[in-house]
Amino acid sequence: AQSVSQHNHHVILSEAASLELGCNYSYGGTVNLFWYVQYPGQHLQLLLKYFSGDPLVKGIKGFEAEFIKSKFSFNLRKPSVQWSDTAEYFCAVTATSGTYKYIFGTGTRLKVLA
Amino acid sequence: DTAVSQTPKYLVTQMGNDKSIKCEQNLGHDTMYWYKQDSKKFLKIMFSYNNKELIINETVPNRFSPKSPDKAHLNLHINSLELGDSAVYFCASSSNYEQYFGPGTRLTVT
């Protein structure tokens, strides 16, 4: 079955701490991978994406993610978080062709303490 | 300019009523979606249209009926609303596998 797992449901960090959010997927075939962010009271926005090529992708606001095919993982990282990074983070996957269906993970709520 | 817009932003109604949510995108995308986000923030796809044609219809009660009058619009009509329908409903449009989300409609059924 197609699924996306985000292991950390709630993460609390102090400002300047490093962040790593886990994402593992189960999806037949080649995939496109995404991280979306939802700030409090707002809609989802694309943080970064992986389609092909360099498995280390950089997104907005200093975020990056690494695709490890052998582990079916696409973990999100940021070396130093800020209070403004407080948000819900969603990992998502879709096939590279033939379908328009996205599977989202359950989300990770990040709270950054000032 | 708003890329994906939804109306209304908030909707409070009683059980048994019928309501509609409207979505419009000005990005020229061919594909549009409806998602339901529950109180635990879980985001689940409901429907998808590509160029006015229904292409994804997840296990959603048939009280929910999407309609796409043209590729820029995707509306969601809900009949006989139930308490469990309370959620935030997000519309999205897509191009090149990237999704652009609307601001959401918070539906509260009392």
PDB file of C-alpha atoms in Angstrom:
ATOM      1  CA  ALA A   1       0.000   0.000   0.000  1.00  0.00           C
ATOM      2  CA  GLN A   2       1.143   3.516  -0.695  1.00  0.00           C
ATOM      3  CA  SER A   3       2.006   5.413   2.449  1.00  0.00           C
ATOM      4  CA  VAL A   4       4.195   8.103   3.936  1.00  0.00           C
ATOM      5  CA  SER A   5       5.403   7.904   7.526  1.00  0.00           C
ATOM      6  CA  GLN A   6       6.617  10.815   9.572  1.00  0.00           C
ATOM      7  CA  HIS A   7       7.975   9.424  12.794  1.00  0.00           C
ATOM      8  CA  ASN A   8       8.184  12.621  14.780  1.00  0.00           C
ATOM      9  CA  HIS A   9       4.737  13.929  15.552  1.00  0.00           C
ATOM     10  CA  HIS A  10       5.790  16.744  17.847  1.00  0.00           C
ATOM     11  CA  VAL A  11       9.212  18.324  18.046  1.00  0.00           C
ATOM     12  CA  ILE A  12      10.221  21.104  20.398  1.00  0.00           C
ATOM     13  CA  LEU A  13      13.533  22.877  19.883  1.00  0.00           C
ATOM     14  CA  SER A  14      15.257  25.970  21.117  1.00  0.00           C
ATOM     15  CA  GLU A  15      16.315  28.615  18.648  1.00  0.00           C
ATOM     16  CA  ALA A  16      19.615  27.847  16.918  1.00  0.00           C
ATOM     17  CA  ALA A  17      19.210  24.110  17.454  1.00  0.00           C
ATOM     18  CA  SER A  18      19.571  21.808  14.473  1.00  0.00           C
ATOM     19  CA  LEU A  19      16.537  20.112  13.015  1.00  0.00           C
ATOM     20  CA  GLU A  20      15.994  16.786  11.320  1.00  0.00           C
ATOM     21  CA  LEU A  21      12.509  15.500  10.552  1.00  0.00           C
ATOM     22  CA  GLY A  22      12.130  11.954   9.328  1.00  0.00           C
ATOM     23  CA  CYS A  23      10.077  10.853   6.336  1.00  0.00           C
ATOM     24  CA  ASN A  24       9.827   7.343   4.924  1.00  0.00           C
ATOM     25  CA  TYR A  25       7.614   6.285   2.082  1.00  0.00           C
ATOM     26  CA  SER A  26       6.199   3.161   0.577  1.00  0.00           C
ATOM     27  CA  TYR A  27       5.307   3.678  -3.073  1.00  0.00           C
ATOM     28  CA  GLY A  28       5.868   1.437  -6.072  1.00  0.00           C
ATOM     29  CA  GLY A  29       8.005   2.811  -8.855  1.00  0.00           C
ATOM     30  CA  THR A  30       9.960   6.024  -9.107  1.00  0.00           C
ATOM     31  CA  VAL A  31       8.695   8.934  -7.099  1.00  0.00           C
ATOM     32  CA  ASN A  32       8.688  12.664  -6.704  1.00  0.00           C
ATOM     33  CA  LEU A  33       9.110  13.832  -3.116  1.00  0.00           C
ATOM     34  CA  PHE A  34       8.063  17.023  -1.399  1.00  0.00           C
ATOM     35  CA  TRP A  35       8.100  18.823   1.879  1.00  0.00           C
ATOM     36  CA  TYR A  36       5.346  21.319   2.559  1.00  0.00           C
ATOM     37  CA  VAL A  37       5.077  23.715   5.489  1.00  0.00           C
ATOM     38  CA  GLN A  38       1.901  25.016   7.093  1.00  0.00           C
ATOM     39  CA  TYR A  39       2.380  28.032   9.346  1.00  0.00           C
ATOM     40  CA  PRO A  40      -0.268  28.551  12.034  1.00  0.00           C
ATOM     41  CA  GLY A  41      -3.570  29.488  10.461  1.00  0.00           C
ATOM     42  CA  GLN A  42      -2.207  29.380   6.937  1.00  0.00           C
ATOM     43  CA  HIS A  43      -2.305  27.121   3.921  1.00  0.00           C
ATOM     44  CA  LEU A  44       0.363  24.663   2.862  1.00  0.00           C
ATOM     45  CA  GLN A  45       3.355  26.026   0.992  1.00  0.00           C
ATOM     46  CA  LEU A  46       6.034  24.153  -0.871  1.00  0.00           C
ATOM     47  CA  LEU A  47       9.325  24.043   1.017  1.00  0.00           C
ATOM     48  CA  LEU A  48      11.317  21.902  -1.372  1.00  0.00           C
ATOM     49  CA  LYS A  49      11.001  19.085  -3.873  1.00  0.00           C
ATOM     50  CA  TYR A  50      12.963  16.217  -5.348  1.00  0.00           C
ATOM     51  CA  PHE A  51      12.308  14.963  -8.861  1.00  0.00           C
ATOM     52  CA  SER A  52      15.636  13.483  -9.956  1.00  0.00           C
ATOM     53  CA  GLY A  53      19.363  14.181  -9.967  1.00  0.00           C
ATOM     54  CA  ASP A  54      21.291  15.338  -6.913  1.00  0.00           C
ATOM     55  CA  PRO A  55      19.664  13.623  -3.928  1.00  0.00           C
ATOM     56  CA  LEU A  56      20.446  16.590  -1.697  1.00  0.00           C
ATOM     57  CA  VAL A  57      17.969  19.327  -2.454  1.00  0.00           C
ATOM     58  CA  LYS A  58      17.839  22.809  -1.045  1.00  0.00           C
ATOM     59  CA  GLY A  59      14.646  24.710  -0.445  1.00  0.00           C
ATOM     60  CA  ILE A  60      13.536  28.022   0.893  1.00  0.00           C
ATOM     61  CA  LYS A  61      14.471  29.481   4.273  1.00  0.00           C
ATOM     62  CA  GLY A  62      17.614  27.385   4.674  1.00  0.00           C
ATOM     63  CA  PHE A  63      15.906  23.997   4.584  1.00  0.00           C
ATOM     64  CA  GLU A  64      17.343  21.021   2.778  1.00  0.00           C
ATOM     65  CA  ALA A  65      16.379  17.385   2.355  1.00  0.00           C
ATOM     66  CA  GLU A  66      18.214  14.266   1.330  1.00  0.00           C
ATOM     67  CA  PHE A  67      16.706  11.474  -0.733  1.00  0.00           C
ATOM     68  CA  ILE A  68      18.136   8.086   0.190  1.00  0.00           C
ATOM     69  CA  LYS A  69      16.637   5.629  -2.249  1.00  0.00           C
ATOM     70  CA  SER A  70      17.857   2.517  -0.446  1.00  0.00           C
ATOM     71  CA  LYS A  71      16.133   3.633   2.729  1.00  0.00           C
ATOM     72  CA  PHE A  72      13.020   5.046   1.040  1.00  0.00           C
ATOM     73  CA  SER A  73      13.650   8.191   3.025  1.00  0.00           C
ATOM     74  CA  PHE A  74      13.508  11.921   2.436  1.00  0.00           C
ATOM     75  CA  ASN A  75      14.491  13.604   5.681  1.00  0.00           C
ATOM     76  CA  LEU A  76      14.243  17.333   6.161  1.00  0.00           C
ATOM     77  CA  ARG A  77      17.059  19.267   7.811  1.00  0.00           C
ATOM     78  CA  LYS A  78      17.934  22.753   8.908  1.00  0.00           C
ATOM     79  CA  PRO A  79      21.193  23.559  10.705  1.00  0.00           C
ATOM     80  CA  SER A  80      19.787  26.334  12.890  1.00  0.00           C
ATOM     81  CA  VAL A  81      16.080  26.855  13.465  1.00  0.00           C
ATOM     82  CA  GLN A  82      14.370  30.131  14.197  1.00  0.00           C
ATOM     83  CA  TRP A  83      11.249  30.939  16.182  1.00  0.00           C
ATOM     84  CA  SER A  84       9.519  31.706  12.857  1.00  0.00           C
ATOM     85  CA  ASP A  85       9.987  28.067  11.778  1.00  0.00           C
ATOM     86  CA  THR A  86       7.244  27.058  14.189  1.00  0.00           C
ATOM     87  CA  ALA A  87       4.802  25.257  11.922  1.00  0.00           C
ATOM     88  CA  GLU A  88       3.461  21.914  10.775  1.00  0.00           C
ATOM     89  CA  TYR A  89       5.647  20.088   8.253  1.00  0.00           C
ATOM     90  CA  PHE A  90       4.294  17.562   5.773  1.00  0.00           C
ATOM     91  CA  CYS A  91       6.184  15.111   3.635  1.00  0.00           C
ATOM     92  CA  ALA A  92       4.445  14.022   0.417  1.00  0.00           C
ATOM     93  CA  VAL A  93       5.075  11.636  -2.449  1.00  0.00           C
ATOM     94  CA  THR A  94       3.671  11.109  -5.898  1.00  0.00           C
ATOM     95  CA  ALA A  95       4.587   8.881  -8.801  1.00  0.00           C
ATOM     96  CA  THR A  96       6.699  10.340 -11.585  1.00  0.00           C
ATOM     97  CA  SER A  97       4.079   9.492 -14.168  1.00  0.00           C
ATOM     98  CA  GLY A  98       0.618   8.102 -14.719  1.00  0.00           C
ATOM     99  CA  THR A  99      -1.071   9.464 -11.641  1.00  0.00           C
ATOM    100  CA  TYR A 100      -1.994  12.743 -10.101  1.00  0.00           C
ATOM    101  CA  LYS A 101      -2.401  11.282  -6.630  1.00  0.00           C
ATOM    102  CA  TYR A 102      -0.384  12.676  -3.767  1.00  0.00           C
ATOM    103  CA  ILE A 103       0.105  10.838  -0.527  1.00  0.00           C
ATOM    104  CA  PHE A 104       0.821  13.047   2.460  1.00  0.00           C
ATOM    105  CA  GLY A 105       2.385  12.055   5.746  1.00  0.00           C
ATOM    106  CA  THR A 106       0.618  12.741   9.009  1.00  0.00           C
ATOM    107  CA  GLY A 107       2.690  15.840   9.645  1.00  0.00           C
ATOM    108  CA  THR A 108       5.213  16.920  12.268  1.00  0.00           C
ATOM    109  CA  ARG A 109       4.393  19.813  14.514  1.00  0.00           C
ATOM    110  CA  LEU A 110       7.531  21.842  15.205  1.00  0.00           C
ATOM    111  CA  LYS A 111       7.631  24.350  18.018  1.00  0.00           C
ATOM    112  CA  VAL A 112      10.677  26.536  18.325  1.00  0.00           C
ATOM    113  CA  LEU A 113      11.208  28.247  21.645  1.00  0.00           C
ATOM    114  CA  ALA A 114      12.625  31.756  21.573  1.00  0.00           C
TER     115      ALA A 114
ATOM    116  CA  ASP B   1      -2.780  38.320  -6.995  1.00  0.00           C
ATOM    117  CA  THR B   2      -4.286  35.327  -5.254  1.00  0.00           C
ATOM    118  CA  ALA B   3      -3.291  32.131  -7.025  1.00  0.00           C
ATOM    119  CA  VAL B   4      -5.811  29.729  -5.476  1.00  0.00           C
ATOM    120  CA  SER B   5      -8.787  31.218  -3.706  1.00  0.00           C
ATOM    121  CA  GLN B   6     -11.583  29.617  -1.754  1.00  0.00           C
ATOM    122  CA  THR B   7     -14.891  30.894  -0.471  1.00  0.00           C
ATOM    123  CA  PRO B   8     -16.048  31.021   2.184  1.00  0.00           C
ATOM    124  CA  LYS B   9     -13.147  31.010   4.612  1.00  0.00           C
ATOM    125  CA  TYR B  10     -15.350  29.966   7.495  1.00  0.00           C
ATOM    126  CA  LEU B  11     -18.604  28.050   7.361  1.00  0.00           C
ATOM    127  CA  VAL B  12     -20.692  27.213  10.403  1.00  0.00           C
ATOM    128  CA  THR B  13     -23.837  25.220   9.822  1.00  0.00           C
ATOM    129  CA  GLN B  14     -26.156  22.707  11.410  1.00  0.00           C
ATOM    130  CA  MET B  15     -26.349  18.995  10.859  1.00  0.00           C
ATOM    131  CA  GLY B  16     -28.499  18.000   7.927  1.00  0.00           C
ATOM    132  CA  ASN B  17     -27.893  21.165   5.928  1.00  0.00           C
ATOM    133  CA  ASP B  18     -26.422  21.295   2.414  1.00  0.00           C
ATOM    134  CA  LYS B  19     -23.505  23.606   1.726  1.00  0.00           C
ATOM    135  CA  SER B  20     -21.042  24.442  -1.041  1.00  0.00           C
ATOM    136  CA  ILE B  21     -17.435  25.586  -1.073  1.00  0.00           C
ATOM    137  CA  LYS B  22     -15.990  27.269  -4.130  1.00  0.00           C
ATOM    138  CA  CYS B  23     -12.452  27.234  -5.437  1.00  0.00           C
ATOM    139  CA  GLU B  24     -10.824  29.192  -8.218  1.00  0.00           C
ATOM    140  CA  GLN B  25      -7.264  29.227  -9.519  1.00  0.00           C
ATOM    141  CA  ASN B  26      -5.738  31.781 -11.860  1.00  0.00           C
ATOM    142  CA  LEU B  27      -2.534  29.837 -12.517  1.00  0.00           C
ATOM    143  CA  GLY B  28      -3.710  28.186 -15.709  1.00  0.00           C
ATOM    144  CA  HIS B  29      -3.264  24.716 -14.232  1.00  0.00           C
ATOM    145  CA  ASP B  30      -5.152  21.759 -15.623  1.00  0.00           C
ATOM    146  CA  THR B  31      -5.413  19.768 -12.403  1.00  0.00           C
ATOM    147  CA  MET B  32      -7.284  20.682  -9.236  1.00  0.00           C
ATOM    148  CA  TYR B  33      -7.863  18.874  -5.956  1.00  0.00           C
ATOM    149  CA  TRP B  34      -9.924  18.837  -2.806  1.00  0.00           C
ATOM    150  CA  TYR B  35      -8.325  17.758   0.456  1.00  0.00           C
ATOM    151  CA  LYS B  36      -9.776  17.333   3.930  1.00  0.00           C
ATOM    152  CA  GLN B  37      -7.616  18.184   6.933  1.00  0.00           C
ATOM    153  CA  ASP B  38      -8.958  16.857  10.196  1.00  0.00           C
ATOM    154  CA  SER B  39      -8.398  18.140  13.715  1.00  0.00           C
ATOM    155  CA  LYS B  40      -5.150  16.187  13.971  1.00  0.00           C
ATOM    156  CA  LYS B  41      -3.875  17.929  10.842  1.00  0.00           C
ATOM    157  CA  PHE B  42      -4.042  14.757   8.789  1.00  0.00           C
ATOM    158  CA  LEU B  43      -4.398  15.732   5.131  1.00  0.00           C
ATOM    159  CA  LYS B  44      -6.365  13.364   2.934  1.00  0.00           C
ATOM    160  CA  ILE B  45      -7.092  13.657  -0.754  1.00  0.00           C
ATOM    161  CA  MET B  46     -10.767  13.552  -1.670  1.00  0.00           C
ATOM    162  CA  PHE B  47     -11.076  14.350  -5.372  1.00  0.00           C
ATOM    163  CA  SER B  48      -9.044  15.469  -8.312  1.00  0.00           C
ATOM    164  CA  TYR B  49     -10.062  16.885 -11.662  1.00  0.00           C
ATOM    165  CA  ASN B  50      -7.917  17.214 -14.741  1.00  0.00           C
ATOM    166  CA  ASN B  51      -9.276  19.576 -17.347  1.00  0.00           C
ATOM    167  CA  LYS B  52     -12.811  19.260 -15.957  1.00  0.00           C
ATOM    168  CA  GLU B  53     -12.654  15.468 -15.846  1.00  0.00           C
ATOM    169  CA  LEU B  54     -12.803  13.555 -12.566  1.00  0.00           C
ATOM    170  CA  ILE B  55      -9.624  11.484 -12.246  1.00  0.00           C
ATOM    171  CA  ILE B  56      -9.383  10.731  -8.542  1.00  0.00           C
ATOM    172  CA  ASN B  57     -12.303   9.854  -6.325  1.00  0.00           C
ATOM    173  CA  GLU B  58     -11.178   8.511  -2.993  1.00  0.00           C
ATOM    174  CA  THR B  59     -13.425   6.684  -0.567  1.00  0.00           C
ATOM    175  CA  VAL B  60     -15.549   9.706   0.147  1.00  0.00           C
ATOM    176  CA  PRO B  61     -19.256   9.464   1.061  1.00  0.00           C
ATOM    177  CA  ASN B  62     -21.474  10.231  -1.890  1.00  0.00           C
ATOM    178  CA  ARG B  63     -22.888  13.155   0.093  1.00  0.00           C
ATOM    179  CA  PHE B  64     -19.812  14.946  -1.263  1.00  0.00           C
ATOM    180  CA  SER B  65     -20.072  15.939  -4.901  1.00  0.00           C
ATOM    181  CA  PRO B  66     -17.410  17.927  -6.723  1.00  0.00           C
ATOM    182  CA  LYS B  67     -18.169  19.961  -9.797  1.00  0.00           C
ATOM    183  CA  SER B  68     -15.781  21.562 -12.238  1.00  0.00           C
ATOM    184  CA  PRO B  69     -17.543  23.975 -14.591  1.00  0.00           C
ATOM    185  CA  ASP B  70     -14.204  24.854 -16.214  1.00  0.00           C
ATOM    186  CA  LYS B  71     -10.591  24.054 -15.505  1.00  0.00           C
ATOM    187  CA  ALA B  72     -10.148  27.151 -13.350  1.00  0.00           C
ATOM    188  CA  HIS B  73     -12.931  26.222 -10.936  1.00  0.00           C
ATOM    189  CA  LEU B  74     -13.593  23.263  -8.701  1.00  0.00           C
ATOM    190  CA  ASN B  75     -16.499  23.421  -6.300  1.00  0.00           C
ATOM    191  CA  LEU B  76     -17.477  21.041  -3.544  1.00  0.00           C
ATOM    192  CA  HIS B  77     -21.066  20.462  -2.562  1.00  0.00           C
ATOM    193  CA  ILE B  78     -21.913  18.592   0.612  1.00  0.00           C
ATOM    194  CA  ASN B  79     -25.367  17.232   1.308  1.00  0.00           C
ATOM    195  CA  SER B  80     -26.821  16.292   4.679  1.00  0.00           C
ATOM    196  CA  LEU B  81     -23.900  17.552   6.684  1.00  0.00           C
ATOM    197  CA  GLU B  82     -22.749  15.473   9.654  1.00  0.00           C
ATOM    198  CA  LEU B  83     -20.688  16.335  12.717  1.00  0.00           C
ATOM    199  CA  GLY B  84     -17.789  14.317  11.324  1.00  0.00           C
ATOM    200  CA  ASP B  85     -17.609  16.597   8.308  1.00  0.00           C
ATOM    201  CA  SER B  86     -16.158  19.335  10.513  1.00  0.00           C
ATOM    202  CA  ALA B  87     -12.659  19.969   9.179  1.00  0.00           C
ATOM    203  CA  VAL B  88     -10.620  22.342   7.084  1.00  0.00           C
ATOM    204  CA  TYR B  89     -11.085  21.759   3.368  1.00  0.00           C
ATOM    205  CA  PHE B  90      -8.245  22.758   1.096  1.00  0.00           C
ATOM    206  CA  CYS B  91      -8.410  23.235  -2.617  1.00  0.00           C
ATOM    207  CA  ALA B  92      -5.203  22.911  -4.615  1.00  0.00           C
ATOM    208  CA  SER B  93      -4.096  23.162  -8.197  1.00  0.00           C
ATOM    209  CA  SER B  94      -1.133  21.474  -9.729  1.00  0.00           C
ATOM    210  CA  SER B  95       1.425  21.905 -12.445  1.00  0.00           C
ATOM    211  CA  ASN B  96       4.543  19.854 -12.991  1.00  0.00           C
ATOM    212  CA  TYR B  97       3.808  17.856  -9.850  1.00  0.00           C
ATOM    213  CA  GLU B  98       3.871  20.923  -7.617  1.00  0.00           C
ATOM    214  CA  GLN B  99       0.728  21.693  -5.697  1.00  0.00           C
ATOM    215  CA  TYR B 100      -0.492  25.174  -4.874  1.00  0.00           C
ATOM    216  CA  PHE B 101      -2.933  25.302  -2.015  1.00  0.00           C
ATOM    217  CA  GLY B 102      -5.780  27.646  -1.284  1.00  0.00           C
ATOM    218  CA  PRO B 103      -6.235  29.263   2.138  1.00  0.00           C
ATOM    219  CA  GLY B 104      -8.694  26.624   3.294  1.00  0.00           C
ATOM    220  CA  THR B 105     -12.326  26.636   4.383  1.00  0.00           C
ATOM    221  CA  ARG B 106     -12.961  25.813   8.023  1.00  0.00           C
ATOM    222  CA  LEU B 107     -16.262  23.972   8.162  1.00  0.00           C
ATOM    223  CA  THR B 108     -17.914  23.553  11.539  1.00  0.00           C
ATOM    224  CA  VAL B 109     -21.031  21.421  11.791  1.00  0.00           C
ATOM    225  CA  THR B 110     -23.066  21.847  14.959  1.00  0.00           C
TER     226      THR B 110
END
